[in-house]
Structures are given as structure tokens and as C-alpha cells.
Short mmCIF file of C-alpha atoms in Angstrom, two decimals:
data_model
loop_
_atom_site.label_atom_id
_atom_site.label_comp_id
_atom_site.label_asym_id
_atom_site.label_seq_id
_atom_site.Cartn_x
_atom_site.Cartn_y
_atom_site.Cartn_z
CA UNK A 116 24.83 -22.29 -4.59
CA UNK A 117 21.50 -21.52 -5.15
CA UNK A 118 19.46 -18.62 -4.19
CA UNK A 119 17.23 -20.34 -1.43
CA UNK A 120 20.33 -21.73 0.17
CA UNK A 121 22.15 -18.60 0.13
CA UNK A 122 19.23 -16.52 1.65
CA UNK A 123 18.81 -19.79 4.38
CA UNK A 124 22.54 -19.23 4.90
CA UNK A 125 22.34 -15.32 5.32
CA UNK A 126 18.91 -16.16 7.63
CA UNK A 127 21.03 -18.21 10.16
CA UNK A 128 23.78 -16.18 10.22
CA UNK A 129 21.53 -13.20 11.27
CA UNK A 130 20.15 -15.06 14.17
CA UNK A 131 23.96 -15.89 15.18
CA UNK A 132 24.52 -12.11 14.84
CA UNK A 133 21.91 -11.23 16.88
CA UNK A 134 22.86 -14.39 19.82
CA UNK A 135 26.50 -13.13 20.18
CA UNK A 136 24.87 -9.78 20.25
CA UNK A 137 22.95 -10.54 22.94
CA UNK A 138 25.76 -12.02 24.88
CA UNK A 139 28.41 -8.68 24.17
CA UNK A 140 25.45 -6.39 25.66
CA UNK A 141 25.00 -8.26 28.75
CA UNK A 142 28.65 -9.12 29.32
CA UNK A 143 29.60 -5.69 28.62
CA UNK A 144 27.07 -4.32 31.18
CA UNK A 145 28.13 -6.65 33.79
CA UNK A 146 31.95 -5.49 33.22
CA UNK A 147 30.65 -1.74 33.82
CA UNK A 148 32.13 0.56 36.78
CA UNK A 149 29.07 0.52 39.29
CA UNK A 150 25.53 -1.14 38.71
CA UNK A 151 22.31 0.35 38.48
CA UNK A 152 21.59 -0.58 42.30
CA UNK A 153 24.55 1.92 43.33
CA UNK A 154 23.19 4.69 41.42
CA UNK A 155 19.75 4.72 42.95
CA UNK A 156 20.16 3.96 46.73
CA UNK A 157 22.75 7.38 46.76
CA UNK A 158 26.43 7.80 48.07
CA UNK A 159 24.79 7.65 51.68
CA UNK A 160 23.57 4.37 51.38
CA UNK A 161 24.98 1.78 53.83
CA UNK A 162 26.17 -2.32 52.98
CA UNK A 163 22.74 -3.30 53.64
CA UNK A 164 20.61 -0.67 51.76
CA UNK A 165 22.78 -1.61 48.66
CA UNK A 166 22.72 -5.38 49.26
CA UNK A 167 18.79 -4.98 49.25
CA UNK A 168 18.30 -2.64 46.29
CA UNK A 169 20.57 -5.40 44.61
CA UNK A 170 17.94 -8.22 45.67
CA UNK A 171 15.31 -5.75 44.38
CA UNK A 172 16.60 -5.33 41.20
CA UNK A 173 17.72 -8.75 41.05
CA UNK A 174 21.72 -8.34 40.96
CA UNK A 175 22.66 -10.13 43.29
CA UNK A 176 21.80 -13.50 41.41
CA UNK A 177 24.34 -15.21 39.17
CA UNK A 178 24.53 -13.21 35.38
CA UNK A 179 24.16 -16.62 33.61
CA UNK A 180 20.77 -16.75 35.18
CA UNK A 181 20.02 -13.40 34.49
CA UNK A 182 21.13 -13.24 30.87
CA UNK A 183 18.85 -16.77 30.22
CA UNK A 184 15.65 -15.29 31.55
CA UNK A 185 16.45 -11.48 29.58
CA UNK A 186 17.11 -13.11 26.71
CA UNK A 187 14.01 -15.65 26.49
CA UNK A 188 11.79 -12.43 27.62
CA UNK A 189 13.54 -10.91 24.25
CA UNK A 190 12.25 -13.40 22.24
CA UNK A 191 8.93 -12.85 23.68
CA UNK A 192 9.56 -8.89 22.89
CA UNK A 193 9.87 -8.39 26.58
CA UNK A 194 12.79 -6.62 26.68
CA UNK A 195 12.53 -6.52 31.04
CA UNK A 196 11.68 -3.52 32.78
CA UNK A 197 13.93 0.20 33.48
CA UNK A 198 16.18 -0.50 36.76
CA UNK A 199 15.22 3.18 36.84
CA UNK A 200 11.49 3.50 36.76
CA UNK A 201 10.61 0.31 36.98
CA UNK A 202 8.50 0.60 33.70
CA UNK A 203 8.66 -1.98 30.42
CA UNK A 204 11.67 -1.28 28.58
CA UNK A 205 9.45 -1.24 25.49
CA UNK A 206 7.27 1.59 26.98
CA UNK A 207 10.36 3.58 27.99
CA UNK A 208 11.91 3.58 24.19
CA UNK A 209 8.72 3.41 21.84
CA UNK A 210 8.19 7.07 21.52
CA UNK A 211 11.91 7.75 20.98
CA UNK A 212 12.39 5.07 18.67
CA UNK A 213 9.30 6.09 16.92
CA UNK A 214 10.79 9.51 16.42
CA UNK A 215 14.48 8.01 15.64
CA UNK A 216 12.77 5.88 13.03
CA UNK A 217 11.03 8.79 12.04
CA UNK A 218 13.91 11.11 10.92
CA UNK A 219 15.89 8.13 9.79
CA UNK A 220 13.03 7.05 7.32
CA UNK A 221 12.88 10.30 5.85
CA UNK A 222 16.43 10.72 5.39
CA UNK A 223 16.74 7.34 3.68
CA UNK A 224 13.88 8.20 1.22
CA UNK A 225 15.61 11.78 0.20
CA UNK A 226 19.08 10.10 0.83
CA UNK A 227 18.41 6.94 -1.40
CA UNK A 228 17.23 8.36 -4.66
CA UNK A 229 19.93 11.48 -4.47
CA UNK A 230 22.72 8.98 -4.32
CA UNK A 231 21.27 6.68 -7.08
CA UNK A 232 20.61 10.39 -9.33
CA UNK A 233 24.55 11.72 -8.11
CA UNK A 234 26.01 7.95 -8.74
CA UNK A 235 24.46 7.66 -12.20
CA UNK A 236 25.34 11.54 -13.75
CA UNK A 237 28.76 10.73 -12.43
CA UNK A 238 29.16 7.25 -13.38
CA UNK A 239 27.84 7.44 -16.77
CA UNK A 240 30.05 10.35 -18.07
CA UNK A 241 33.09 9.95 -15.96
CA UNK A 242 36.23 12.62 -15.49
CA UNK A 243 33.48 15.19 -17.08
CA UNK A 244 33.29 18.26 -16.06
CA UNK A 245 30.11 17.47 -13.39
CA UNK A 246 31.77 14.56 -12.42
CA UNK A 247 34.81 16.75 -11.41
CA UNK A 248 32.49 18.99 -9.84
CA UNK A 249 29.98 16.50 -7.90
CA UNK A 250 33.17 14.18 -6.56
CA UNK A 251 34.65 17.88 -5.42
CA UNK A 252 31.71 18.32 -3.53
CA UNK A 253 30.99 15.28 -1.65
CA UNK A 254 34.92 15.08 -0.51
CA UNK A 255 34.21 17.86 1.01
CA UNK A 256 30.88 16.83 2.81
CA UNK A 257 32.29 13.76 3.35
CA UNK A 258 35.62 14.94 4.72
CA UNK A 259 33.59 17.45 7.51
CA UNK A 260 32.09 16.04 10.99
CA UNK A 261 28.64 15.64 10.73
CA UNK A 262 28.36 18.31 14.06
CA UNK A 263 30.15 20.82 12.40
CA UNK A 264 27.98 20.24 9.40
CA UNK A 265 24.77 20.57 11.76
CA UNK A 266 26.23 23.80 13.33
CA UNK A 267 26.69 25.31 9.93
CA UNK A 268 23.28 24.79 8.79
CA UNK A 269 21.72 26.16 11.93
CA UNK A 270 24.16 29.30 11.53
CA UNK A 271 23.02 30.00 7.93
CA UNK A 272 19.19 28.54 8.38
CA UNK A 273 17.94 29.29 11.50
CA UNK A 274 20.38 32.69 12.54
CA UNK A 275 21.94 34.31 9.52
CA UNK A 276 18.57 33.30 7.82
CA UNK A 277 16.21 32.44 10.05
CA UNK A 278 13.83 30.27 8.06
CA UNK A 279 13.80 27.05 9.83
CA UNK A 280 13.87 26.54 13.84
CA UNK A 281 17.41 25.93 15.26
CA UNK A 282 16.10 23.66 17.92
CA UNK A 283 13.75 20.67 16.79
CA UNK A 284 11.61 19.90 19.76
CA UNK A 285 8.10 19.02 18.47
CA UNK A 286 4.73 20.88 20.06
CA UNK A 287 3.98 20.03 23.44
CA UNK A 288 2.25 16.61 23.39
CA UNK A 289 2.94 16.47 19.71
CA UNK A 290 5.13 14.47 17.35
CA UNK A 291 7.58 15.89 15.34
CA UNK A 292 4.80 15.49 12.34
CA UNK A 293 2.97 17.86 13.94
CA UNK A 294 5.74 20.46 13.18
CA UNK A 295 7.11 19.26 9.82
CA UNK A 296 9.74 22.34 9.95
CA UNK A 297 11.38 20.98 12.70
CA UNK A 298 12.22 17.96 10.68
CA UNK A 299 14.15 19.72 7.65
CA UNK A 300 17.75 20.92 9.76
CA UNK A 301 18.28 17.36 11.07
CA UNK A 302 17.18 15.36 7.90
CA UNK A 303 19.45 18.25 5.63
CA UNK A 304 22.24 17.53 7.87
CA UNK A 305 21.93 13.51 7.36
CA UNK A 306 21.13 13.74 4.05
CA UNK A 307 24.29 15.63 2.65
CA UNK A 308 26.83 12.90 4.54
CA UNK A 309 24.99 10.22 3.48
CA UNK A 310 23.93 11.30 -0.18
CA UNK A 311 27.50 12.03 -0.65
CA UNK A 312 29.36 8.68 0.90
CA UNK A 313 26.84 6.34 -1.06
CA UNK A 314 26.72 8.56 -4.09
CA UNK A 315 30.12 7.88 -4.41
CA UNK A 316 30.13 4.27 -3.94
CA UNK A 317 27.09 4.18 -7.03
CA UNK A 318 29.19 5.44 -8.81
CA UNK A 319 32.06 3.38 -9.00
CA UNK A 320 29.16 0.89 -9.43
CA UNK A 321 27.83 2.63 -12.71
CA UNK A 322 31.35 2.79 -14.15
CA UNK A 323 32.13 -1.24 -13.18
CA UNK A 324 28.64 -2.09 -15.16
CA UNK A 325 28.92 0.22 -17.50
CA UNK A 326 31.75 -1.44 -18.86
CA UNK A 327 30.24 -5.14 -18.97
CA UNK A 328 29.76 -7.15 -21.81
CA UNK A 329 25.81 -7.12 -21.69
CA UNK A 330 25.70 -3.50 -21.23
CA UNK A 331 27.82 -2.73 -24.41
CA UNK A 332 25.77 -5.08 -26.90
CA UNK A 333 22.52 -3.61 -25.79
CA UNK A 334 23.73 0.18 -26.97
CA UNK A 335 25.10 -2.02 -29.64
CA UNK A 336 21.68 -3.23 -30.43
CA UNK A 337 20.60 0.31 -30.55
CA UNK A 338 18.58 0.04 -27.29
CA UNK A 339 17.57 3.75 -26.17
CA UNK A 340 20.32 4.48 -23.13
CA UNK A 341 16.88 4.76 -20.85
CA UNK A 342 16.76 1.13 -21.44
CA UNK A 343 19.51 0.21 -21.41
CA UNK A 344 20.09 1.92 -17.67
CA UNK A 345 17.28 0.75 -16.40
CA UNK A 346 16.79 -2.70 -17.76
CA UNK A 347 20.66 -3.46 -18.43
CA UNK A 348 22.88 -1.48 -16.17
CA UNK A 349 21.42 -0.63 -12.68
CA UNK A 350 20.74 -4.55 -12.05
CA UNK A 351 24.59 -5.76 -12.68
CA UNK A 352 25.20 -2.60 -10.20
CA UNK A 353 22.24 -2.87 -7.76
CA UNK A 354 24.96 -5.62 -5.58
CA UNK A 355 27.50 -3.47 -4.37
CA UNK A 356 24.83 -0.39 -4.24
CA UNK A 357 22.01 -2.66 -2.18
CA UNK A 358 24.71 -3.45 0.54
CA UNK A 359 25.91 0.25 0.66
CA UNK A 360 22.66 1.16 1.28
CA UNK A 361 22.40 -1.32 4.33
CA UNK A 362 24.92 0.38 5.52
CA UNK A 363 23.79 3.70 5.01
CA UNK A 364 20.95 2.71 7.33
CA UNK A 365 23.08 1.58 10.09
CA UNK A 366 25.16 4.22 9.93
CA UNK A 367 22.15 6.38 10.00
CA UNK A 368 20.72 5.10 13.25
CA UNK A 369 24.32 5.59 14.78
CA UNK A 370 25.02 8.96 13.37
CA UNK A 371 21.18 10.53 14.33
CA UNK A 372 22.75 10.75 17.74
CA UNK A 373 25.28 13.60 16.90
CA UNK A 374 22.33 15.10 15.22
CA UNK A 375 19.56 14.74 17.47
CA UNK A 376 22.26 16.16 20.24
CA UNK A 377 22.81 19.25 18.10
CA UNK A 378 19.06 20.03 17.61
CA UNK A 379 18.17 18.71 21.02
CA UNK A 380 15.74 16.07 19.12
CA UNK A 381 13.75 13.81 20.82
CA UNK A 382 14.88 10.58 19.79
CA UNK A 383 16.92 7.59 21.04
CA UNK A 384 19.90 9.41 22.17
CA UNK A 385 18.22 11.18 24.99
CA UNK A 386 17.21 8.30 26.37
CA UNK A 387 20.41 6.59 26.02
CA UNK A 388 22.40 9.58 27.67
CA UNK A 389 20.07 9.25 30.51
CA UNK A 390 20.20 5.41 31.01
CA UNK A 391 23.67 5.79 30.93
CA UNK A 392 23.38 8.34 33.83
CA UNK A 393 21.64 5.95 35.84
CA UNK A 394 23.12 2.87 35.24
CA UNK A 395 19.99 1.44 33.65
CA UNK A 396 21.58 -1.13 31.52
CA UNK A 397 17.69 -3.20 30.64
CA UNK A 398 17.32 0.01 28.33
CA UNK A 399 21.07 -0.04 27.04
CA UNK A 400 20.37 -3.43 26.58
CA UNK A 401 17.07 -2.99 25.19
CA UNK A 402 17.91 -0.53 22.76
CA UNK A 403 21.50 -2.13 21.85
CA UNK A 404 19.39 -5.53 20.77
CA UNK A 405 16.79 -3.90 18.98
CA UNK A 406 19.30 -1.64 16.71
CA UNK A 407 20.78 -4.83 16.01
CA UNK A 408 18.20 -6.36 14.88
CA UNK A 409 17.16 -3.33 12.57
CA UNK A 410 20.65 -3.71 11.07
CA UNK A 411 20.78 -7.49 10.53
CA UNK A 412 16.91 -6.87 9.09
CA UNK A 413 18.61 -4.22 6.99
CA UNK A 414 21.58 -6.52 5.73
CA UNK A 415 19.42 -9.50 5.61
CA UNK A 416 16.70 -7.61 2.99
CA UNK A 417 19.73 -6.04 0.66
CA UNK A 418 20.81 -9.99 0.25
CA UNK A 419 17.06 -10.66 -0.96
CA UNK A 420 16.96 -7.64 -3.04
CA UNK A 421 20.31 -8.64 -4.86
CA UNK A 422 18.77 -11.88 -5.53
CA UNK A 423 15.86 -10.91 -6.89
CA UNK A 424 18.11 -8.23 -8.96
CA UNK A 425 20.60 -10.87 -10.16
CA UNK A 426 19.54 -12.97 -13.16
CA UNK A 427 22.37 -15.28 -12.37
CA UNK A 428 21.10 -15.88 -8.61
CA UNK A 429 17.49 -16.43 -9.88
CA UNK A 430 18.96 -19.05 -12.52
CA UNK A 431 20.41 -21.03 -9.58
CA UNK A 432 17.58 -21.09 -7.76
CA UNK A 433 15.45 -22.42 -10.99
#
């Protein structure tokens, strides 16, 4: 198969992705204990009040309907407006995605190069004595909840030593740029899971191209080993390392929530614990489509980057 059929083929299976996506979020919304009609008339509300904060809202027409004109506003990026506010779904998450995206953005630019450095000085040499030692380490990481690993580092960082703040709100009116500090606790605490989990995965990478054919006549060719790395060994193991790095991503957005909730950070989860509160399933919705789409984006790039890495894809497509 060649390339530009296999990136058409990973293209339309995105948009799939995202369509029965679509469809889970609404369905699963509909299937919910109460609506978002009952949890803003009251308990005291009578048959009627209800009946007309349903017509209001627009509940009370068939969810068919309703899921046809959500999602062709989605395609518009009109994600529909907050059952609780009334304001444009968009407006409600844009400055707590921008802050999500934010701390998971610098994470994956500390996180990234850490795993490639941990995978490589493990992979290249391995049973050595720093292998021993790194793969000890990140069992461990790997092996403790990311909360508890957020609650040690604000015992040792922000009481024990107090050099960073244990609570990451930004300045009044500010973003969390403003106040870089508040930044470090919640990016350390994502960075050491993730570093570790990928890290490990690189490395059984390294030591699966380190042992190819092509890699073993170029040190035979007397190629210096920078070379031979760089040119020879990280593209036969960029594959399995590009898609572990998807998933780093999408495990990032899902695990910033445990973290933000720890360091009471003002991203995406706050808003999701209070939509759920109220019911307001056009920002569940909302935000459920729109991390989707980050994560099929995410998947959908670390195809192109393996076959722009992969001398054998690039051959097929000639």
C-alpha cells in the first residue's frame, strides 16, 4: 500500500472516529439520570414549570432532531450554547482549554525529549548498570497514582521546602504565564509519569533497532555511533515511539484532571465538574468532541510522521 493511500485511509477513519464519537456523547447524555431542565427550575418546580424549561431548552423535541442540528453546528465550530448560562459553548471552555493546552504543551515538550534521552541511555547499553537503575526508577513512578505523586511533591516543594506555591491559581485576571511558578508542581507531576511510561516503551524500541541489519553494517562501516543513532537507528524506531507519543498526549489531557484537582488549576476539569453539577451536557458534549478531535489529530499526525520517517513507506509512495 502506498503512503498516500495509507494516510487517505487513516484520514477517513478519523472522521469515522470522530462521527461515532459524536453519536456516544449525545446518546450517553440522553441516557443520563435527570436533564439539565430539572436541575435549573429547582425541586419546587411543578409539571408545568419543568415541561416549559424543557421547551426552553429545547428537550422536549425528539433527540434525532436534536443530535442532527448539534452536530451540523459542530461542523460549523458551533458547539450550541451552556443549558446553564445560556452562553456559546466555545466561550464557556476557551479560557480553560487554553490553560489545559497550556500545561499539557509544556509537559509534552519536557516529557518528549526526557523519554527519547531515558529510552536511548537505556536502550543502547542494556542490563547495565544505569539501565538497572533508570528501569528501577520509572517502575516505581510508574507503579504510584499520579495524586499521590502530586501530594508528595507539594509536601516536599511547597511545605517541607517551600519553594514553589502548593496551589496553582494564576494572578487575578492573569494567565498562568503571568506566574510561571505556578506552572512547575503540575507540569513536574505530569512529567515524571509520563517521562517514565514512554521512556520505557523507547527503549524497547532502541534495543528492537539496535539489533537490525542496517544498523549493524553502518558501525560495521565505521560510521561514528552519533550517526549511526541519528541517521540509522532512531528512524527504524521512531514507529512504535511516534504512536506512544500519541498516546502520551491523550493520556495527558485525561490525566491533567487529577492534577489540576490537586493544585486547584484552572483548566478543563473545573469546568467539567461544574457542568456535571448542572446537568449541562452542550459543554460535556462540547468538550467530549473537541478532546476527541485533539486525539484523532494527535494519532492522525504520528501516522504522517512515521511515513515521512520510514524509507520503506516513502518508497511506496514513489
Amino acid at each position: 500500500m502506498s503512503a498516500q493511500a495509507l494516510l487517505l485511509r487513516r484520514v477517513v477513519a478519523a472522521v469515522f472516529t470522530l462521527l461515532a464519537t459524536a453519536v456516544v456523547l449525545f446518546a450517553a447524555s440522553e441516557v443520563l439520570p435527570g436533564d439539565a431542565a430539572t436541575a435549573s427550575v429547582g425541586l419546587d418546580a411543578t409539571a408545568d414549570d419543568l415541561a416549559q424549561r424543557r421547551a426552553e431548552l429545547g428537550l422536549d423535541r425528539p433527540w434525532p432532531v436534536r443530535f442532527a442540528e448539534w452536530l451540523a453546528g459542530a461542523l460549523r465550530g458551533d458547539l450550541g450554547a451552556s443549558t446553564m448560562t445560556g452562553e456559546p459553548v466555545t466561550s464557556v471552555i476557551a479560557e480553560p482549554l487554553g490553560s489545559t493546552a497550556l500545561l499539557v504543551g509544556i509537559t509534552a515538550a519536557v516529557t518528549v525529549p526526557l523519554a527519547v534521552l531515558i529510552g536511548l541511555v537505556s536502550g543502547l547499553r542494556p542490563g547495565g548498570r544505569v539501565d538497572r537503575a533508570l528501569s528501577a526508577v520509572s517502575v516505581v513512578v510508574v507503579s504510584v497514582p499520579q495524586f499521590v505523586t502530586a501530594g508528595l511533591l507539594v509536601l516536599l516543594l511547597a511545605d517541607l521546602v517551600p519553594l514553589l506555591p502548593a496551589i496553582s491559581l494564576p494572578p487575578l485576571g492573569g494567565t498562568p504565564l503571568d506566574k510561571p511558578s505556578v506552572l512547575v508542581l503540575p507540569v513536574l507531576a505530569l512529567t515524571l509519569f509520563g517521562a517514565a511510561w514512554a521512556g520505557r516503551i523507547v527503549r524497547a524500541a532502541v534495543i528492537d533497532a539496535n539489533a537490525t541489519p542496517h544498523v549493524e553494517a553502518a558501525r560495521l562501516a565505521g560510521l561514528p555511533e552519533r550517526v549511526v543513532v541519528l541517521r540509522h537507528l532512531l528512524p527504524s524506531a521512531l514507529p512504535p515511539c511516534a504512536h506512544t507519543f500519541a498516546w502520551l498526549l491523550s493520556g495527558l489531557f485525561g490525566g491533567t484532571a487529577v492534577v489540576e484537582v490537586v493544585f486547584n488549576y484552572p483548566g478543563l476539569s473545573q469546568t467539567l465538574v461544574a457542568a456535571v453539577r448542572g446537568h449541562d451536557t452542550a459543554v460535556l458534549e462540547g468538550v467530549g468532541l473537541l478532546l476527541a478531535a485533539i486525539i484523532v489529530a494527535a494519532f492522525t499526525l504520528s501516522d504522517l510522521l512515521v511515513v515521512v520517517a520510514d524509507p520503506r513507506l516513502r518508497a511506496g509512495a514513489g
